[in-house]
N, CA, C and O of each residue as an XYZ file, in Angstrom:
648
protein
N     -38.335     10.994      3.009
C     -37.222     11.856      2.785
C     -35.917     11.221      3.280
O     -34.885     11.327      2.617
N     -35.962     10.560      4.448
C     -34.752      9.966      4.996
C     -34.203      8.864      4.095
O     -32.987      8.691      4.001
N     -35.081      8.120      3.433
C     -34.602      7.066      2.535
C     -33.797      7.631      1.375
O     -32.907      6.957      0.857
N     -34.094      8.854      0.962
C     -33.343      9.455     -0.142
C     -31.914      9.790      0.274
O     -31.055      9.971     -0.589
N     -31.640      9.874      1.571
C     -30.276     10.118      2.046
C     -29.357      8.947      1.732
O     -28.142      9.118      1.624
N     -29.929      7.766      1.586
C     -29.146      6.546      1.419
C     -28.913      6.175     -0.039
O     -28.429      5.082     -0.332
N     -29.254      7.083     -0.958
C     -29.130      6.777     -2.387
C     -28.304      7.860     -3.072
O     -28.511      9.052     -2.844
N     -27.370      7.433     -3.907
C     -26.587      8.385     -4.692
C     -27.429      8.926     -5.839
O     -28.524      8.426     -6.095
N     -26.931      9.932     -6.524
C     -27.656     10.524     -7.647
C     -27.871      9.531     -8.787
O     -28.853      9.631     -9.522
N     -26.952      8.571     -8.935
C     -27.096      7.572    -10.002
C     -27.983      6.402     -9.597
O     -28.124      5.445    -10.359
N     -28.592      6.461     -8.395
C     -29.509      5.419     -7.945
C     -28.851      4.296     -7.159
O     -29.549      3.447     -6.605
N     -27.531      4.273     -7.097
C     -26.808      3.249     -6.352
C     -26.829      3.590     -4.858
O     -26.963      4.760     -4.497
N     -26.698      2.578     -3.981
C     -26.671      2.855     -2.539
C     -25.453      3.701     -2.167
O     -24.361      3.490     -2.695
N     -25.641      4.645     -1.269
C     -24.552      5.482     -0.776
C     -23.791      4.739      0.316
O     -24.332      3.840      0.960
N     -22.552      5.114      0.514
C     -21.732      4.523      1.570
C     -22.316      4.907      2.932
O     -22.884      5.991      3.067
N     -22.190      4.042      3.942
C     -22.740      4.352      5.268
C     -22.239      5.677      5.844
O     -23.005      6.405      6.477
N     -20.961      5.996      5.631
C     -20.431      7.257      6.157
C     -21.098      8.457      5.484
O     -21.301      9.492      6.120
N     -21.439      8.321      4.204
C     -22.118      9.396      3.478
C     -23.543      9.566      4.007
O     -24.010     10.688      4.201
N     -24.224      8.451      4.239
C     -25.589      8.501      4.771
C     -25.593      9.172      6.140
O     -26.453     10.006      6.422
N     -24.638      8.813      6.985
C     -24.547      9.407      8.319
C     -24.302     10.912      8.223
O     -24.939     11.695      8.928
N     -23.379     11.313      7.352
C     -23.091     12.738      7.197
C     -24.314     13.495      6.686
O     -24.616     14.589      7.163
N     -25.018     12.911      5.714
C     -26.214     13.565      5.165
C     -27.295     13.723      6.237
O     -27.966     14.753      6.304
N     -27.459     12.689      7.078
C     -28.484     12.782      8.132
C     -28.123     13.875      9.137
O     -28.996     14.612      9.596
N     -26.842     13.979      9.478
C     -26.401     15.031     10.400
C     -26.657     16.417      9.809
O     -27.101     17.325     10.511
N     -26.376     16.571      8.515
C     -26.606     17.864      7.853
C     -28.094     18.192      7.835
O     -28.487     19.328      8.101
N     -28.927     17.188      7.517
C     -30.371     17.408      7.505
C     -30.859     17.806      8.899
O     -31.643     18.743      9.042
N     -30.394     17.094      9.918
C     -30.799     17.385     11.292
C     -30.387     18.800     11.692
O     -31.171     19.527     12.303
N     -29.163     19.191     11.351
C     -28.689     20.545     11.667
C     -29.528     21.598     10.948
O     -29.841     22.645     11.515
N     -29.888     21.317      9.703
C     -30.712     22.261      8.932
C     -32.088     22.428      9.564
O     -32.602     23.543      9.654
N     -32.683     21.322     10.001
C     -34.005     21.390     10.627
C     -33.901     22.104     11.978
O     -34.791     22.876     12.334
N     -32.827     21.857     12.734
C     -32.617     22.566     14.009
C     -32.534     24.075     13.763
O     -33.062     24.865     14.545
N     -31.875     24.466     12.686
C     -31.772     25.884     12.348
C     -33.146     26.458     12.002
O     -33.464     27.586     12.380
N     -33.959     25.679     11.281
C     -35.323     26.126     10.962
C     -36.148     26.302     12.237
O     -36.982     27.205     12.307
N     -35.929     25.459     13.242
C     -36.618     25.596     14.534
C     -36.163     26.889     15.217
O     -36.976     27.625     15.776
N     -34.838     27.160     15.165
C     -34.295     28.382     15.755
C     -34.920     29.628     15.142
O     -35.164     30.610     15.843
N     -35.180     29.593     13.837
C     -35.766     30.729     13.132
C     -37.294     30.759     13.238
O     -37.954     31.590     12.616
N     -37.839     29.843     14.033
C     -39.290     29.711     14.222
C     -40.024     29.389     12.924
O     -41.197     29.730     12.773
N     -39.339     28.736     11.990
C     -39.979     28.273     10.760
C     -40.662     26.928     10.998
O     -41.606     26.562     10.297
N     -40.168     26.202     11.999
C     -40.759     24.930     12.424
C     -40.940     24.983     13.941
O     -40.171     25.629     14.653
N     -41.970     24.292     14.415
C     -42.222     24.270     15.855
C     -41.256     23.377     16.615
O     -40.858     23.697     17.735
N     -40.878     22.257     16.010
C     -39.979     21.313     16.668
C     -39.267     20.492     15.597
O     -39.698     20.429     14.446
N     -38.185     19.875     16.000
C     -37.427     19.022     15.091
C     -37.969     17.600     15.196
O     -37.803     16.968     16.239
N     -38.612     17.076     14.154
C     -39.183     15.731     14.226
C     -38.168     14.615     13.961
O     -38.467     13.444     14.196
N     -37.000     14.956     13.486
C     -36.048     13.918     13.048
C     -35.574     13.013     14.181
O     -35.566     11.797     13.994
N     -35.177     13.534     15.354
C     -34.711     12.626     16.416
C     -35.763     11.602     16.858
O     -35.409     10.516     17.317
N     -37.039     11.935     16.724
C     -38.101     11.030     17.169
C     -38.377      9.913     16.161
O     -39.047      8.933     16.485
N     -37.862     10.061     14.944
C     -38.110      9.038     13.917
C     -37.309      7.781     14.200
O     -36.150      7.855     14.609
N     -37.918      6.645     13.986
C     -37.242      5.360     14.192
C     -36.774      4.830     12.836
O     -37.218      3.777     12.380
N     -35.878      5.571     12.209
C     -35.382      5.210     10.882
C     -33.951      4.726     10.995
O     -33.130      5.332     11.684
N     -33.663      3.648     10.325
C     -32.297      3.154     10.230
C     -31.950      3.085      8.758
O     -32.777      2.671      7.946
N     -30.751      3.482      8.404
C     -30.368      3.401      6.991
C     -30.354      1.953      6.538
O     -30.069      1.057      7.332
N     -30.659      1.715      5.267
C     -30.620      0.341      4.771
C     -29.217     -0.234      4.891
O     -28.228      0.477      4.713
N     -29.140     -1.510      5.189
C     -27.845     -2.184      5.301
C     -27.178     -2.207      3.931
O     -27.819     -2.451      2.908
N     -25.887     -1.947      3.941
C     -25.133     -1.976      2.692
C     -24.953     -3.429      2.250
O     -24.617     -4.296      3.057
N     -25.173     -3.679      0.991
C     -24.973     -4.999      0.425
C     -23.592     -5.011     -0.220
O     -23.304     -4.224     -1.121
N     -22.752     -5.912      0.255
C     -21.419     -5.994     -0.308
C     -21.354     -7.197     -1.231
O     -21.620     -8.329     -0.826
N     -21.000     -6.934     -2.463
C     -20.896     -7.988     -3.451
C     -19.422     -8.200     -3.763
O     -18.693     -7.246     -4.034
N     -18.996     -9.432     -3.725
C     -17.611     -9.763     -4.029
C     -17.492    -10.005     -5.528
O     -18.277    -10.752     -6.114
N     -16.514     -9.373     -6.132
C     -16.241     -9.582     -7.546
C     -15.573    -10.947     -7.692
O     -14.440    -11.139     -7.250
N     -16.270    -11.884     -8.306
C     -15.767    -13.254     -8.427
C     -14.440    -13.318     -9.169
O     -13.670    -14.261     -8.985
N     -14.167    -12.324    -10.005
C     -12.900    -12.311    -10.744
C     -11.720    -12.030     -9.826
O     -10.580    -12.337    -10.175
N     -11.980    -11.443     -8.648
C     -10.910    -11.087     -7.719
C     -10.633    -12.189     -6.701
O      -9.691    -12.068     -5.918
N     -11.422    -13.254     -6.689
C     -11.271    -14.340     -5.727
C     -10.656    -15.542     -6.442
O     -11.140    -15.947     -7.499
N      -9.593    -16.114     -5.873
C      -8.992    -17.278     -6.532
C      -9.928    -18.485     -6.499
O     -10.645    -18.704     -5.522
N      -9.910    -19.256     -7.568
C     -10.677    -20.502     -7.571
C      -9.887    -21.542     -6.778
O      -8.734    -21.289     -6.431
N     -10.473    -22.707     -6.481
C      -9.778    -23.696     -5.647
C      -8.407    -24.120     -6.186
O      -7.481    -24.329     -5.402
N      -8.262    -24.249     -7.496
C      -6.965    -24.643     -8.067
C      -5.938    -23.528     -7.835
O      -4.804    -23.800     -7.440
N      -6.332    -22.289     -8.078
C      -5.426    -21.166     -7.849
C      -5.065    -21.056     -6.368
O      -3.907    -20.818     -6.026
N      -6.049    -21.227     -5.495
C      -5.797    -21.139     -4.055
C      -4.819    -22.215     -3.617
O      -3.879    -21.933     -2.874
N      -5.032    -23.452     -4.069
C      -4.113    -24.550     -3.728
C      -2.706    -24.254     -4.227
O      -1.730    -24.511     -3.522
N      -2.596    -23.717     -5.434
C      -1.289    -23.381     -6.007
C      -0.597    -22.319     -5.165
O       0.592    -22.440     -4.873
N      -1.324    -21.284     -4.775
C      -0.750    -20.221     -3.947
C      -0.338    -20.742     -2.567
O       0.740    -20.412     -2.071
N      -1.190    -21.546     -1.957
C      -0.895    -22.093     -0.626
C       0.323    -23.018     -0.686
O       1.176    -22.979      0.201
N       0.405    -23.842     -1.718
C       1.566    -24.725     -1.863
C       2.846    -23.939     -2.107
O       3.912    -24.327     -1.630
N       2.748    -22.833     -2.848
C       3.921    -21.997     -3.085
C       4.414    -21.392     -1.773
O       5.620    -21.327     -1.537
N       3.502    -20.955     -0.928
C       3.881    -20.414      0.383
C       4.526    -21.512      1.216
O       5.541    -21.277      1.872
N       3.950    -22.703      1.196
C       4.471    -23.828      1.978
C       5.914    -24.132      1.573
O       6.752    -24.408      2.432
N       6.210    -24.083      0.275
C       7.518    -24.497     -0.228
C       8.573    -23.396     -0.207
O       9.761    -23.700     -0.106
N       8.177    -22.133     -0.298
C       9.148    -21.062     -0.527
C       9.424    -20.155      0.661
O      10.269    -19.266      0.559
N       8.748    -20.345      1.773
C       8.888    -19.445      2.913
C       9.337    -20.248      4.127
O       8.867    -21.369      4.324
N      10.248    -19.694      4.958
C      10.713    -20.442      6.128
C       9.591    -20.939      7.045
O       9.651    -22.076      7.512
N       8.588    -20.135      7.309
C       7.461    -20.556      8.154
C       6.321    -21.059      7.281
O       5.151    -20.920      7.638
N       6.660    -21.642      6.144
C       5.678    -22.020      5.142
C       4.590    -22.959      5.612
O       3.432    -22.790      5.231
N       4.929    -23.955      6.437
C       3.908    -24.909      6.890
C       2.839    -24.204      7.721
O       1.648    -24.479      7.573
N       3.271    -23.288      8.602
C       2.309    -22.548      9.429
C       1.450    -21.630      8.563
O       0.235    -21.548      8.744
N       2.095    -20.942      7.621
C       1.344    -20.029      6.757
C       0.392    -20.790      5.835
O      -0.710    -20.319      5.554
N       0.814    -21.964      5.365
C      -0.067    -22.765      4.507
C      -1.308    -23.190      5.283
O      -2.417    -23.153      4.750
N      -1.126    -23.594      6.541
C      -2.270    -23.965      7.369
C      -3.169    -22.749      7.618
O      -4.394    -22.851      7.554
N      -2.555    -21.611      7.898
C      -3.302    -20.370      8.141
C      -4.142    -19.992      6.924
O      -5.351    -19.796      7.042
N      -3.507    -19.890      5.753
C      -4.231    -19.489      4.547
C      -5.221    -20.563      4.096
O      -6.263    -20.242      3.524
N      -4.905    -21.828      4.346
C      -5.843    -22.902      4.030
C      -7.121    -22.783      4.845
O      -8.217    -23.001      4.328
N      -6.980    -22.434      6.126
C      -8.164    -22.235      6.979
C      -8.987    -21.052      6.497
O     -10.217    -21.099      6.507
N      -8.302    -19.981      6.070
C      -9.026    -18.805      5.584
C      -9.812    -19.148      4.324
O     -10.990    -18.809      4.211
N      -9.164    -19.816      3.384
C      -9.806    -20.066      2.099
C     -10.819    -21.212      2.166
O     -11.981    -21.037      1.798
N     -10.382    -22.377      2.634
C     -11.236    -23.559      2.543
C     -12.283    -23.655      3.650
O     -13.345    -24.239      3.438
N     -12.002    -23.091      4.831
C     -12.979    -23.156      5.926
C     -13.702    -21.826      6.121
O     -14.637    -21.745      6.918
N     -13.285    -20.788      5.407
C     -13.949    -19.497      5.519
C     -13.737    -18.831      6.867
O     -14.572    -18.042      7.311
N     -12.623    -19.145      7.522
C     -12.348    -18.551      8.833
C     -11.834    -17.134      8.686
O     -11.307    -16.747      7.642
N     -11.998    -16.371      9.748
C     -11.380    -15.052      9.826
C      -9.943    -15.252     10.302
O      -9.637    -16.272     10.920
N      -9.052    -14.289     10.021
C      -7.658    -14.455     10.465
C      -7.533    -14.712     11.964
O      -6.758    -15.575     12.376
N      -8.295    -13.966     12.799
C      -8.170    -14.161     14.251
C      -8.694    -15.521     14.694
O      -8.282    -16.031     15.736
N      -9.591    -16.112     13.923
C     -10.087    -17.454     14.235
C      -9.036    -18.494     13.874
O      -8.818    -19.451     14.619
N      -8.395    -18.308     12.745
C      -7.381    -19.259     12.296
C      -6.168    -19.247     13.225
O      -5.622    -20.304     13.542
N      -5.747    -18.072     13.657
C      -4.594    -17.951     14.549
C      -4.873    -18.618     15.896
O      -3.966    -19.196     16.495
N      -6.104    -18.545     16.374
C      -6.453    -19.089     17.690
C      -6.745    -20.587     17.666
O      -6.985    -21.182     18.716
N      -6.728    -21.195     16.503
C      -7.063    -22.607     16.392
C      -6.036    -23.472     17.131
O      -4.829    -23.318     16.948
N      -6.532    -24.366     17.951
C      -5.673    -25.289     18.714
C      -5.950    -26.724     18.253
O      -7.004    -27.006     17.683
N      -5.012    -27.609     18.500
C      -5.178    -29.002     18.111
C      -6.439    -29.609     18.732
O      -7.090    -30.457     18.121
N      -6.779    -29.173     19.945
C      -7.980    -29.680     20.625
C      -9.260    -29.273     19.899
O     -10.307    -29.888     20.099
N      -9.184    -28.233     19.049
C     -10.345    -27.761     18.305
C     -10.534    -28.500     16.985
O     -11.477    -28.214     16.247
N      -9.659    -29.437     16.683
C      -9.693    -30.108     15.382
C     -10.175    -31.543     15.501
O      -9.804    -32.266     16.426
N     -11.000    -31.939     14.558
C     -11.368    -33.347     14.390
C     -11.013    -33.692     12.953
O     -11.753    -33.384     12.019
N      -9.860    -34.339     12.798
C      -9.345    -34.618     11.460
C      -9.314    -36.118     11.197
O      -8.482    -36.827     11.763
N     -10.201    -36.606     10.353
C     -10.176    -38.027     10.005
C      -9.003    -38.321      9.063
O      -8.404    -37.401      8.506
N      -8.687    -39.583      8.893
C      -7.593    -39.969      7.982
C      -7.901    -39.543      6.556
O      -6.995    -39.186      5.802
N      -9.190    -39.580      6.177
C      -9.601    -39.181      4.832
C     -10.851    -38.314      4.922
O     -11.624    -38.410      5.876
N     -11.033    -37.475      3.922
C     -12.250    -36.660      3.851
C     -12.142    -35.385      4.662
O     -11.080    -35.028      5.173
N     -13.261    -34.723      4.762
C     -13.332    -33.427      5.425
C     -13.275    -33.577      6.932
O     -13.877    -34.489      7.499
N     -12.552    -32.680      7.577
C     -12.489    -32.643      9.025
C     -13.454    -31.594      9.549
O     -14.273    -31.054      8.806
N     -13.344    -31.316     10.852
C     -14.232    -30.330     11.461
C     -13.435    -29.482     12.440
O     -12.611    -30.000     13.194
N     -13.684    -28.173     12.425
C     -13.064    -27.233     13.347
C     -14.100    -26.815     14.368
O     -15.209    -26.424     14.004
N     -13.756    -26.893     15.631
C     -14.624    -26.418     16.712
C     -14.103    -25.048     17.126
O     -12.943    -24.915     17.515
N     -14.952    -24.035     17.043
C     -14.518    -22.684     17.374
C     -14.505    -22.512     18.882
O     -15.467    -22.872     19.561
N     -13.414    -21.961     19.410
C     -13.306    -21.785     20.843
C     -13.012    -20.364     21.254
O     -13.655    -19.846     22.167
N     -12.052    -19.710     20.604
C     -11.683    -18.348     20.962
C     -11.085    -17.659     19.752
O     -10.865    -18.278     18.711
N     -10.827    -16.376     19.903
C     -10.224    -15.611     18.821
C      -8.993    -14.891     19.353
O      -8.885    -14.633     20.552
N      -8.085    -14.574     18.471
C      -6.876    -13.838     18.833
C      -6.776    -12.570     17.997
O      -5.883    -12.448     17.159
N      -7.698    -11.614     18.222
C      -7.571    -10.378     17.463
C      -6.312     -9.641     17.893
O      -5.942     -9.669     19.067
N      -5.667     -8.993     16.965
C      -4.425     -8.283     17.247
C      -4.448     -6.959     16.509
O      -4.798     -6.893     15.330
N      -4.071     -5.909     17.216
C      -3.938     -4.603     16.577
C      -2.563     -4.055     16.919
O      -2.195     -3.963     18.090
N      -1.805     -3.693     15.892
C      -0.493     -3.114     16.104
C      -0.603     -1.761     16.778
O      -1.661     -1.132     16.758
N       0.507     -1.307     17.383
C       0.473     -0.064     18.143
C       0.095      1.146     17.304
O      -0.404      2.136     17.840
N       0.326      1.084     15.987
C      -0.052      2.214     15.137
C      -1.558      2.318     14.931
O      -2.041      3.314     14.392
N      -2.314      1.285     15.361
C      -3.768      1.274     15.177
C      -4.526      1.511     16.480
O      -5.757      1.521     16.469
N      -3.835      1.700     17.594
C      -4.520      1.881     18.871
C      -4.372      3.319     19.364
O      -3.414      4.008     19.012
N      -5.328      3.765     20.183
C      -5.277      5.114     20.738
C      -4.152      5.263     21.759
O      -3.563      6.336     21.889
N      -3.857      4.186     22.480
C      -2.857      4.260     23.542
C      -1.428      4.145     23.025
O      -0.486      4.462     23.752
N      -1.251      3.701     21.793
C       0.090      3.482     21.273
C       0.670      2.146     21.700
O       1.826      1.850     21.395
N      -0.112      1.333     22.403
C       0.312      0.005     22.842
C      -0.250     -1.044     21.888
O      -1.284     -0.830     21.255
N       0.436     -2.170     21.790
C      -0.075     -3.277     20.997
C      -1.258     -3.890     21.721
O      -1.184     -4.141     22.924
N      -2.348     -4.136     21.008
C      -3.552     -4.714     21.614
C      -3.712     -6.144     21.127
O      -3.694     -6.404     19.924
N      -3.868     -7.066     22.060
C      -4.119     -8.464     21.710
C      -5.219     -8.996     22.593
O      -5.611     -8.368     23.577
N      -5.713    -10.167     22.226
C      -6.726    -10.828     23.036
C      -8.088    -10.201     22.865
O      -8.307     -9.396     21.960
N      -8.989    -10.572     23.730
C     -10.353    -10.067     23.650
C     -11.233    -11.030     22.899
O     -10.768    -12.041     22.373
N     -12.493    -10.713     22.852
C     -13.453    -11.584     22.201
C     -13.661    -11.166     20.767
O     -13.573     -9.987     20.424
N     -13.938    -12.147     19.938
C     -14.269    -11.870     18.551
C     -15.703    -11.377     18.481
O     -16.510    -11.677     19.361
N     -16.020    -10.627     17.447
C     -17.402    -10.201     17.239
C     -18.259    -11.369     16.775
O     -19.486    -11.283     16.759
N     -17.612    -12.446     16.402
C     -18.323    -13.585     15.841
C     -19.203    -14.250     16.883
O     -18.775    -14.473     18.016
N     -20.419    -14.562     16.504
C     -21.317    -15.281     17.410
C     -20.910    -16.742     17.521
O     -21.413    -17.470     18.377
N     -19.992    -17.172     16.647
C     -19.598    -18.580     16.647
C     -18.760    -18.927     17.867
O     -18.799    -20.061     18.343
N     -17.998    -17.957     18.382
C     -17.078    -18.242     19.471
C     -17.824    -18.501     20.763
O     -18.722    -17.751     21.148
N     -17.433    -19.577     21.424
C     -18.023    -19.914     22.702
C     -19.401    -20.534     22.590
O     -20.021    -20.858     23.602
N     -19.885    -20.701     21.375
C     -21.228    -21.241     21.211
C     -21.195    -22.712     20.829
O     -22.239    -23.335     20.635
N     -19.990    -23.266     20.721
C     -19.880    -24.661     20.311
C     -20.097    -24.841     18.823
O     -20.294    -25.964     18.358
N     -20.065    -23.750     18.065
C     -20.258    -23.848     16.617
C     -19.042    -24.488     15.980
O     -17.945    -24.469     16.539
N     -19.250    -25.049     14.812
C     -18.136    -25.688     14.113
C     -18.235    -25.418     12.630
O     -19.251    -24.942     12.125
N     -17.145    -25.738     11.945
C     -17.075    -25.546     10.508
C     -16.303    -26.722      9.933
O     -15.469    -27.315     10.617
N     -16.576    -27.058      8.692
C     -15.904    -28.170      8.057
C     -14.585    -27.713      7.465
O     -14.465    -26.592      6.970
N     -13.587    -28.601      7.523
C     -12.275    -28.313      6.976
C     -12.006    -29.136      5.751
O     -12.412    -30.295      5.672
N     -11.324    -28.547      4.791
C     -10.990    -29.213      3.541
C     -10.067    -30.398      3.810
O      -9.207    -30.304      4.685
N     -10.213    -31.503      3.093
C      -9.403    -32.680      3.359
C      -7.925    -32.521      3.042
O      -7.112    -33.311      3.521
N      -7.560    -31.539      2.261
C      -6.137    -31.352      1.935
C      -5.605    -30.225      2.750
O      -4.426    -29.887      2.641
């Protein structure tokens, strides 16, 4: 029965928030049945069920190909005052698959860049940032650890030669 909570009427997976809401409603309904002595106990809390993980598929039509990405990055480099920094930032996101907080925290000491070919990025720390409109305290939040297991583990990633 719990697995049916995770499926929409059309057979597609339901959003995690929908699954959570449905489970809460089911649990409340069973608790009410216990109150009315229709059931002896609520078995739902004792179940070791986890909703299936949502599979996120990226629409390939929405992702720029390497030529488009290079064109966009070069346009930023040439047309914006901080273009060189932004080109490096977006290049790390696209070609190395970094997260924004990983790219921002990248230091020269984390780079191994040969004269030709692909370089290597050594992950060291992250710089997550949340503006004051996104925090409970109303203060700007910076710093902290990334959720990534790559940080502090000596993991590395290859960098595009351009």
